[in-house]
PDB file of C-alpha atoms in Angstrom:
ATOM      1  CA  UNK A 171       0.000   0.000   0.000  1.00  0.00           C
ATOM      2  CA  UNK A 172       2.863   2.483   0.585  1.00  0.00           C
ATOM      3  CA  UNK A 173       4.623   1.696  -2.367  1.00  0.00           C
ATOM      4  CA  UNK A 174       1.489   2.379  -4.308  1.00  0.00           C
ATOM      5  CA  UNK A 175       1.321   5.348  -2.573  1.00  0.00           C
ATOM      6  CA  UNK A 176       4.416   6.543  -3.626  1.00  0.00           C
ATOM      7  CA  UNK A 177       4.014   5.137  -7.213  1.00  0.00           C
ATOM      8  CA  UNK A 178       0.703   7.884  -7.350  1.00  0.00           C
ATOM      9  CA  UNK A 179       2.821  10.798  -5.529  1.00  0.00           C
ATOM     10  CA  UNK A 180       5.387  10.321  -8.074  1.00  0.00           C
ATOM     11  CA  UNK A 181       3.351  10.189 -11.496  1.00  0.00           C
ATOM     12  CA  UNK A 182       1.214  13.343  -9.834  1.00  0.00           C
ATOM     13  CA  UNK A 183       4.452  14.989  -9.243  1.00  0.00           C
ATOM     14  CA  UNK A 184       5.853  13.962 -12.587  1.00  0.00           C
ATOM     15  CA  UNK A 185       2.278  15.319 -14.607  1.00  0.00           C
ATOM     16  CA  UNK A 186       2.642  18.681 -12.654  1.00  0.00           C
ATOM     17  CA  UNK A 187       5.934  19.040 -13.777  1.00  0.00           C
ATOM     18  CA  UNK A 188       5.200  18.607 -17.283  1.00  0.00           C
ATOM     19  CA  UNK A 189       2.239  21.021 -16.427  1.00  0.00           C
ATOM     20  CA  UNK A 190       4.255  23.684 -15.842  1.00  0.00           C
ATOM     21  CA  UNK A 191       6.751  23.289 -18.231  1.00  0.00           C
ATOM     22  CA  UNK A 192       4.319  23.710 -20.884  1.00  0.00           C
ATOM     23  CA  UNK A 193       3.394  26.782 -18.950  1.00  0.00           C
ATOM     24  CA  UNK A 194      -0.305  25.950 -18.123  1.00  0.00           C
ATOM     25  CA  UNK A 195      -1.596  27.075 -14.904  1.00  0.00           C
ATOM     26  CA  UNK A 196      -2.898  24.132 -12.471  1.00  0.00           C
ATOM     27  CA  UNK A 197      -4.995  26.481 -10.818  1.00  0.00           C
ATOM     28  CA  UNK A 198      -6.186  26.938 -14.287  1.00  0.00           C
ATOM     29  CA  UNK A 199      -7.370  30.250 -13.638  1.00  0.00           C
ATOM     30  CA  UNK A 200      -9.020  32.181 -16.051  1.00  0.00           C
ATOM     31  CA  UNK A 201      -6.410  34.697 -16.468  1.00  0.00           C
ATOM     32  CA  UNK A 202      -3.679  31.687 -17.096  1.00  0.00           C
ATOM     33  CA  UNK A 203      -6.657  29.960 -19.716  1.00  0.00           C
ATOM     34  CA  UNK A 204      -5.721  33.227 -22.179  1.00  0.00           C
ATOM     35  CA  UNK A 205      -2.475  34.466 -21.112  1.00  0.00           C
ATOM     36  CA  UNK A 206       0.944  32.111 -20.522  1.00  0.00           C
ATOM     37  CA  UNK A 207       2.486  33.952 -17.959  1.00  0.00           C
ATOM     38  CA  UNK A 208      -0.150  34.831 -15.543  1.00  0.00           C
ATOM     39  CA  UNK A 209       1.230  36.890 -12.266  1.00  0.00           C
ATOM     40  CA  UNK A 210      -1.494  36.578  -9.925  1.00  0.00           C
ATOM     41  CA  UNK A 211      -0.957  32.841 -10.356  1.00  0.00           C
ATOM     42  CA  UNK A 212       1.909  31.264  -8.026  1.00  0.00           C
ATOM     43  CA  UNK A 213       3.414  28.856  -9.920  1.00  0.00           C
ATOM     44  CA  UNK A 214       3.565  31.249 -13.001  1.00  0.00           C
ATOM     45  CA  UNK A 215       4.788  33.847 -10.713  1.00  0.00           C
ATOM     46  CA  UNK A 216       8.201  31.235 -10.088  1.00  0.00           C
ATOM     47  CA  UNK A 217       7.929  30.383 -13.804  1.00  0.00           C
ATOM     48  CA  UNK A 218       7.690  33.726 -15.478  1.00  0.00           C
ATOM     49  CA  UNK A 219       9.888  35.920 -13.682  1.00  0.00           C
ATOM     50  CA  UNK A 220      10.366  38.798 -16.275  1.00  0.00           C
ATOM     51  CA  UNK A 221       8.692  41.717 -16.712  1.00  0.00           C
ATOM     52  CA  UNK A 222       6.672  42.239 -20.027  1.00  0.00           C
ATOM     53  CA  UNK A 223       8.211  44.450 -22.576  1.00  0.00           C
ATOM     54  CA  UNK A 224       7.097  47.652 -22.948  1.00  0.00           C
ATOM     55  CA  UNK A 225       5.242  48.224 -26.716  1.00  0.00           C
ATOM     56  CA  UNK A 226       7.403  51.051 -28.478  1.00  0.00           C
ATOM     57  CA  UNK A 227       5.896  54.139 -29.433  1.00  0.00           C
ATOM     58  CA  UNK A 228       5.292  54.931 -32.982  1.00  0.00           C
ATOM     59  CA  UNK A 229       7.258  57.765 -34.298  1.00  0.00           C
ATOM     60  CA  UNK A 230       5.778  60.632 -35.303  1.00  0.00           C
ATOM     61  CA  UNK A 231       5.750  62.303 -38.415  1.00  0.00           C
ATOM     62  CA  UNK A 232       7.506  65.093 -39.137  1.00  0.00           C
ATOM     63  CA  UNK A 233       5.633  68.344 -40.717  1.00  0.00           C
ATOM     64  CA  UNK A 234       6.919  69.495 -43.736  1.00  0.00           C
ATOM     65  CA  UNK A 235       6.346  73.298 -45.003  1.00  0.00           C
ATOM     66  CA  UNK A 236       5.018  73.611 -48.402  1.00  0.00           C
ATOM     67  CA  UNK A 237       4.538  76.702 -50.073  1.00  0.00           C
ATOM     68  CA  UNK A 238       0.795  77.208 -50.966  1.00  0.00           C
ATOM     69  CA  UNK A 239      -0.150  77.697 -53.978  1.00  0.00           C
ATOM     70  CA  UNK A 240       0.721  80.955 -55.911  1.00  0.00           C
ATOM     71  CA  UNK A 241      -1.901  83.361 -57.335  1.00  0.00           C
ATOM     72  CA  UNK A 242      -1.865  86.339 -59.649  1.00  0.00           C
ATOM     73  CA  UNK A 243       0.321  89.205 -58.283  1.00  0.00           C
ATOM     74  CA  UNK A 244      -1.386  92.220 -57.002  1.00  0.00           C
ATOM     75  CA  UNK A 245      -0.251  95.733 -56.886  1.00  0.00           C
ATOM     76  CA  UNK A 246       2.191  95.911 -53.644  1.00  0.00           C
ATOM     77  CA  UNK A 247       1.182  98.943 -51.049  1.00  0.00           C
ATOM     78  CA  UNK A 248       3.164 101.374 -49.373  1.00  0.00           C
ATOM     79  CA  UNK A 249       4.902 100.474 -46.141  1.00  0.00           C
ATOM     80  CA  UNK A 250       4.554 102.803 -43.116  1.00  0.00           C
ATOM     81  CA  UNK A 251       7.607 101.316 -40.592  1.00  0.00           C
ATOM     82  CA  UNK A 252       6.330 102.542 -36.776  1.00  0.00           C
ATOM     83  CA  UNK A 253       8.883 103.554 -34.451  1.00  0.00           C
ATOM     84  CA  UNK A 254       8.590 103.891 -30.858  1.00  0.00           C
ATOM     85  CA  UNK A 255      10.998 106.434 -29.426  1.00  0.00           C
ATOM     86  CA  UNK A 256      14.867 105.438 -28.718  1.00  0.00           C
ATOM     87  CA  UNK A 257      16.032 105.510 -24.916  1.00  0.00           C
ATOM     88  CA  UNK A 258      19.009 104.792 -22.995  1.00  0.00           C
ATOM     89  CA  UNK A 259      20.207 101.082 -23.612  1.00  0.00           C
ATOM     90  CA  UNK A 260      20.993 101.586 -19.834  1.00  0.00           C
ATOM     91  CA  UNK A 261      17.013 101.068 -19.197  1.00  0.00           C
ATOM     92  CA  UNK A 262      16.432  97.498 -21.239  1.00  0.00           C
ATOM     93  CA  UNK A 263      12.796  98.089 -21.594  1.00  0.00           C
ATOM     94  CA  UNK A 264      11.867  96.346 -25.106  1.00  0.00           C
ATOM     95  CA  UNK A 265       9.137  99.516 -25.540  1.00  0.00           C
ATOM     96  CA  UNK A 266      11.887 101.990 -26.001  1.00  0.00           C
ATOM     97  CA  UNK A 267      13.393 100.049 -28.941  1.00  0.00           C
ATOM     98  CA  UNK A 268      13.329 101.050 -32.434  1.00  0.00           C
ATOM     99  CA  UNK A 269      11.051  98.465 -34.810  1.00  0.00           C
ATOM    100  CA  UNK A 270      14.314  97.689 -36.201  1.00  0.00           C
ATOM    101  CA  UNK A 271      16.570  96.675 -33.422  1.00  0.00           C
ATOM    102  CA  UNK A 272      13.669  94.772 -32.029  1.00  0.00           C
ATOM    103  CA  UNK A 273      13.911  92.817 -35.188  1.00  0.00           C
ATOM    104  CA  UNK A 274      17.758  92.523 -35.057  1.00  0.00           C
ATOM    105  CA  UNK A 275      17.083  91.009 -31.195  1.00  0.00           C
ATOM    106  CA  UNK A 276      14.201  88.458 -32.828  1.00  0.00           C
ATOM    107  CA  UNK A 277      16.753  87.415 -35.074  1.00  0.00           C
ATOM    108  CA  UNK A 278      19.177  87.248 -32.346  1.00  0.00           C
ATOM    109  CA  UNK A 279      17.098  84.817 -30.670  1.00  0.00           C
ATOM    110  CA  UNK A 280      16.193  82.680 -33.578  1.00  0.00           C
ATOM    111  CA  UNK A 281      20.062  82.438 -34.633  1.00  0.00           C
ATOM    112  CA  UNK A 282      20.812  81.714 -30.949  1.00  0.00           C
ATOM    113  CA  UNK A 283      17.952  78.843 -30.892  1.00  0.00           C
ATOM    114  CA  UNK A 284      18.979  76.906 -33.752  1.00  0.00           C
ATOM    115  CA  UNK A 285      22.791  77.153 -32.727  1.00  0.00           C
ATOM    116  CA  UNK A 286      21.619  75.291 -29.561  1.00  0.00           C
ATOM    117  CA  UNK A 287      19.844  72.291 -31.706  1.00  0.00           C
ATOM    118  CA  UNK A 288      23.116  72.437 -34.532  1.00  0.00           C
ATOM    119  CA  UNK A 289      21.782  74.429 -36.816  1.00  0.00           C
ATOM    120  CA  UNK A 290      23.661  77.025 -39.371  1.00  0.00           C
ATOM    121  CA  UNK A 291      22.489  80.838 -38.817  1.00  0.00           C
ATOM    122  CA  UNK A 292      20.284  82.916 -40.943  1.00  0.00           C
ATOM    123  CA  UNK A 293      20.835  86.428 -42.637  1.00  0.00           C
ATOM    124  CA  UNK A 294      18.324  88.914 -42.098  1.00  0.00           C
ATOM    125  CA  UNK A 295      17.085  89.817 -45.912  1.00  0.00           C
ATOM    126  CA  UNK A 296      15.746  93.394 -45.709  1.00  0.00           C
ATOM    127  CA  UNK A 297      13.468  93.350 -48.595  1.00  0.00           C
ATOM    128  CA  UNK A 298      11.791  90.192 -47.071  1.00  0.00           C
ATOM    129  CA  UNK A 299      11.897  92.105 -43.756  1.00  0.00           C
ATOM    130  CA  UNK A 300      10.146  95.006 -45.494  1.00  0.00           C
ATOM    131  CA  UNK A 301       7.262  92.209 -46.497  1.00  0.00           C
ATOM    132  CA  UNK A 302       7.259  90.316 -43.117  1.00  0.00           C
ATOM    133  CA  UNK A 303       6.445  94.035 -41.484  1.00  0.00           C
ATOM    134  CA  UNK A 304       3.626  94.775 -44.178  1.00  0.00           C
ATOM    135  CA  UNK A 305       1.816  92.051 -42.313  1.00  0.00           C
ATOM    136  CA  UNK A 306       2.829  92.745 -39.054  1.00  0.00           C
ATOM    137  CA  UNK A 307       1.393  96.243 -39.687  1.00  0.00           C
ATOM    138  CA  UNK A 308      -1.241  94.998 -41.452  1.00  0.00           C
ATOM    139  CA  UNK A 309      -2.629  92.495 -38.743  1.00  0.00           C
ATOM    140  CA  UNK A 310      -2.053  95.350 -35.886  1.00  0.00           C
ATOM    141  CA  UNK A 311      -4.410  97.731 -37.853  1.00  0.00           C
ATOM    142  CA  UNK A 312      -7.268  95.538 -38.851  1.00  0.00           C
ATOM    143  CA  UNK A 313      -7.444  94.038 -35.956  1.00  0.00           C
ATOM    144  CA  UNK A 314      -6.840  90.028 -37.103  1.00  0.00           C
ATOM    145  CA  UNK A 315      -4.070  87.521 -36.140  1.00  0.00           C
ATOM    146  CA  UNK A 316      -4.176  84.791 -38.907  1.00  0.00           C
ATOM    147  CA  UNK A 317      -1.828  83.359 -41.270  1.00  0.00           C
ATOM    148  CA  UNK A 318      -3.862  84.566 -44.454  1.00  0.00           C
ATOM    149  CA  UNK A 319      -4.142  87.997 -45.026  1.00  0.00           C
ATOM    150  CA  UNK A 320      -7.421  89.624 -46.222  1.00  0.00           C
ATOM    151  CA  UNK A 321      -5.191  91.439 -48.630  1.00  0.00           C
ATOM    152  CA  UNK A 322      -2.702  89.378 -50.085  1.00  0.00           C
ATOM    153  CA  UNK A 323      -3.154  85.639 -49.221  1.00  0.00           C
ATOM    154  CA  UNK A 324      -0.915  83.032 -47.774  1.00  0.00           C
ATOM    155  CA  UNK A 325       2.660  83.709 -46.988  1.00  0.00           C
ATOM    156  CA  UNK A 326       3.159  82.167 -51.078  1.00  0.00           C
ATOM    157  CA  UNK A 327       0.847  84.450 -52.507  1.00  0.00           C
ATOM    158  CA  UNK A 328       2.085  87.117 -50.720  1.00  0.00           C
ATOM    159  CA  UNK A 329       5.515  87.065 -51.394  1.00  0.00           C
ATOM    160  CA  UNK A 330       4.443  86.679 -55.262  1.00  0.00           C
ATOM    161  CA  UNK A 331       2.851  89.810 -54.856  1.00  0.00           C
ATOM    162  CA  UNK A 332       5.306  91.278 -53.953  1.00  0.00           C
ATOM    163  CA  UNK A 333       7.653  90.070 -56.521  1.00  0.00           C
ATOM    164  CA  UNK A 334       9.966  88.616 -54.790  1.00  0.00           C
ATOM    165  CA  UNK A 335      11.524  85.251 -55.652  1.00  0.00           C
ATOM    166  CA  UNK A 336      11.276  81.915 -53.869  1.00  0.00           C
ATOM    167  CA  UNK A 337      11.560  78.264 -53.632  1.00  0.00           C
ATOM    168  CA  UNK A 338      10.008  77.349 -50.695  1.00  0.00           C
ATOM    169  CA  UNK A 339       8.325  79.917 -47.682  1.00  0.00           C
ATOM    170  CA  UNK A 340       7.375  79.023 -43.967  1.00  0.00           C
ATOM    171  CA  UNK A 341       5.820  81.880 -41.882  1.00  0.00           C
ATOM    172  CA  UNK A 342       5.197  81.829 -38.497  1.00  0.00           C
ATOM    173  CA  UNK A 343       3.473  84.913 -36.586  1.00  0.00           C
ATOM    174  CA  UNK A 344       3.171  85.866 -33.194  1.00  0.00           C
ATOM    175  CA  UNK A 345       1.509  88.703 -30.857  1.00  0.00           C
ATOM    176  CA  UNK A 346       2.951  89.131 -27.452  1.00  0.00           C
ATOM    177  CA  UNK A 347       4.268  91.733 -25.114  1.00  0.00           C
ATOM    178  CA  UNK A 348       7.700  91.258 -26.060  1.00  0.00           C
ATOM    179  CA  UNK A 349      10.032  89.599 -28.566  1.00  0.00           C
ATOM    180  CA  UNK A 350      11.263  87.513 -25.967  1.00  0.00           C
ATOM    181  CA  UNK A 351       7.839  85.796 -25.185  1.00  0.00           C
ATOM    182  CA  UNK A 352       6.903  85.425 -28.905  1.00  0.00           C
ATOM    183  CA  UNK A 353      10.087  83.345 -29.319  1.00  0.00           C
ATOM    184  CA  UNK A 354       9.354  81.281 -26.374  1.00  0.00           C
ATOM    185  CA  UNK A 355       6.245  80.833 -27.974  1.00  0.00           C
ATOM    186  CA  UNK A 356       7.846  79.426 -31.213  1.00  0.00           C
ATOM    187  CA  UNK A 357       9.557  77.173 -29.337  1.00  0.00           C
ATOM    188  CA  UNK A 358       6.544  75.638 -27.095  1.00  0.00           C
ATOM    189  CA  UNK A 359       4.655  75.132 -30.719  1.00  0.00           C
ATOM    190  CA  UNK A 360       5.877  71.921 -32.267  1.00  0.00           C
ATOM    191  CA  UNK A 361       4.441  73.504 -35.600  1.00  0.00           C
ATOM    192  CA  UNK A 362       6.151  76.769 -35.291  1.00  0.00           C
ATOM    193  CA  UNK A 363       9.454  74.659 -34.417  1.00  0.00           C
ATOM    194  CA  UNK A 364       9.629  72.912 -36.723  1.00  0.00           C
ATOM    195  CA  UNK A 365       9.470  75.686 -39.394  1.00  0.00           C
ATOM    196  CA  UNK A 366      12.255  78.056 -36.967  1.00  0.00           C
ATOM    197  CA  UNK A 367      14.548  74.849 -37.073  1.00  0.00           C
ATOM    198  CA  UNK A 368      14.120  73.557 -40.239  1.00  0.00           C
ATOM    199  CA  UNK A 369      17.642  73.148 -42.551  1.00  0.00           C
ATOM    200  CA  UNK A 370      16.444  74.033 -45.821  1.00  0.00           C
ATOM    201  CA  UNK A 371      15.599  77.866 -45.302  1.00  0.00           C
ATOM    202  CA  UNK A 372      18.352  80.138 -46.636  1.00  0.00           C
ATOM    203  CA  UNK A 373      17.266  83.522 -44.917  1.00  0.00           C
ATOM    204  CA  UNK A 374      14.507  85.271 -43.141  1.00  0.00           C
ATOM    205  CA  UNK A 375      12.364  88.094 -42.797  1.00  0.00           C
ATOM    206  CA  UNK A 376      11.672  89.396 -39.895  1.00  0.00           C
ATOM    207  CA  UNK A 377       9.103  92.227 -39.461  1.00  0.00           C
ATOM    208  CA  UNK A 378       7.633  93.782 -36.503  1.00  0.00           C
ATOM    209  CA  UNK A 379       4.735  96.242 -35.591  1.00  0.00           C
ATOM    210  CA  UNK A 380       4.075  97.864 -32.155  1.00  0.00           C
ATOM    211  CA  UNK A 381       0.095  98.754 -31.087  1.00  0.00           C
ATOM    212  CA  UNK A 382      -0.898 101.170 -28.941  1.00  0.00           C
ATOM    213  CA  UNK A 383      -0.261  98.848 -25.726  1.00  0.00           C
ATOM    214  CA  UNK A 384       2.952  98.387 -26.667  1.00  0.00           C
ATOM    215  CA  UNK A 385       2.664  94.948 -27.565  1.00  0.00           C
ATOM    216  CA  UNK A 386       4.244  93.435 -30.830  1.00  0.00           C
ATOM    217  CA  UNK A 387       3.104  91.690 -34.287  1.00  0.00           C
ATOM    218  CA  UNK A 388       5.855  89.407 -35.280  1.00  0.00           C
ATOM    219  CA  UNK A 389       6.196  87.727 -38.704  1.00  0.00           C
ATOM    220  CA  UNK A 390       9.046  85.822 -39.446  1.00  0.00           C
ATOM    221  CA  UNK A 391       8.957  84.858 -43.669  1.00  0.00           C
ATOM    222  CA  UNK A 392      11.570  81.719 -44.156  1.00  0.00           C
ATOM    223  CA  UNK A 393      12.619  80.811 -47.560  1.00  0.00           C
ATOM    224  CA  UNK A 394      15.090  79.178 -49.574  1.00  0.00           C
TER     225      UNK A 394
END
């Protein structure tokens, strides 16, 4: 009788074994019934000691900037530049800047932004600068913050308008109390990043209007 015993101890012993070497819960639980390596079960807890891995995220596209598509020129208006008065450079208050040097400081900070993620500088064209501010100065006096003007389009059309010769154009526009902020802003937008840091552009506009509150219209024209 005890060997018999010991006969059915050892074929149960050997069947659970083979039980959970095939990886099949004896519990048979319902969580081991559709998945091998069930952790609330003991056995598969000693059997399957390894962590799941972790699904990789897809990547995600990158944004490309096309140029939209070009329409018949139109006659190109007069510019009016605003300046707000010149002060000490002792004070640092962006108000008391000239239009100009606030562009030459937006440019600083673009230049100084791609430098940090390898990226070559760009020259300040002045007769793209001299479109950016048309719709810098045209968004601050009609009262509208979009990247199609009532006037003249898309940044393509415009610049066709204008005359002036391109490949490719990216725009990005901005309205904040200082330049400072409005680049911060193009950085936080992964749109408006990835048109600041792209490698193809060969120069920029930059153009800049100041309201009454002292705030500014930024447009930045790329192109190559």
């Amino acid at each position: 009788m005890k060997r018999f015993c010991l006969f059915l101890l050892a074929l149960l012993t050997l069947f659970l074994c083979a039980a959970l070497a095939e990886g099949d819960c004896p519990l048979d639980c319902a969580q081991c019934r559709s998945e091998r390596d069930c952790f609330t079960c003991p056995y598969c807890a000693v059997l399957f000691q390894t962590a799941r891995p972790a699904a990789t995220a897809k990547p995600v596209p990158t944004a490309s900037v096309r140029p939209a598509a070009t329409v018949k020129p139109s006659p190109a208006p007069q510019v009016s530049t605003p300046n707000v008065p010149n002060s000490s450079p002792s004070t640092g208050d962006y108000t008391t800047l000239s239009v100009t040097a606030q562009e030459q400081k937006m440019l600083n900070l673009l230049n100084q932004d791609r430098a940090r993620n390898g990226l070559s500088a760009l020259p300040l064209d002045s007769r793209l600068s001299d479109i950016a501010r048309a719709k810098s100065q045209e968004m601050m006096e009609k009262g509208y913050f979009a990247h199609e003007s009532p006037t003249w389009g898309k940044a393509a059309s415009m610049l066709t308008a204008f005359g002036y010769a391109y490949n490719g154009v990216g725009e990005n526009i901005a309205h904040h109390a200082t330049v400072e902020k409005a680049e911060a802003a193009f950085l936080s937008s992964s749109a408006h990043r990835i048109v600041m840091m792209g490698s193809q552009w060969k120069k920029v506009g930059i153009g800049i209007a100041v309201d009454k509150s002292g705030f500014v219209y930024v447009t930045e024209l790329f192109v190559r």
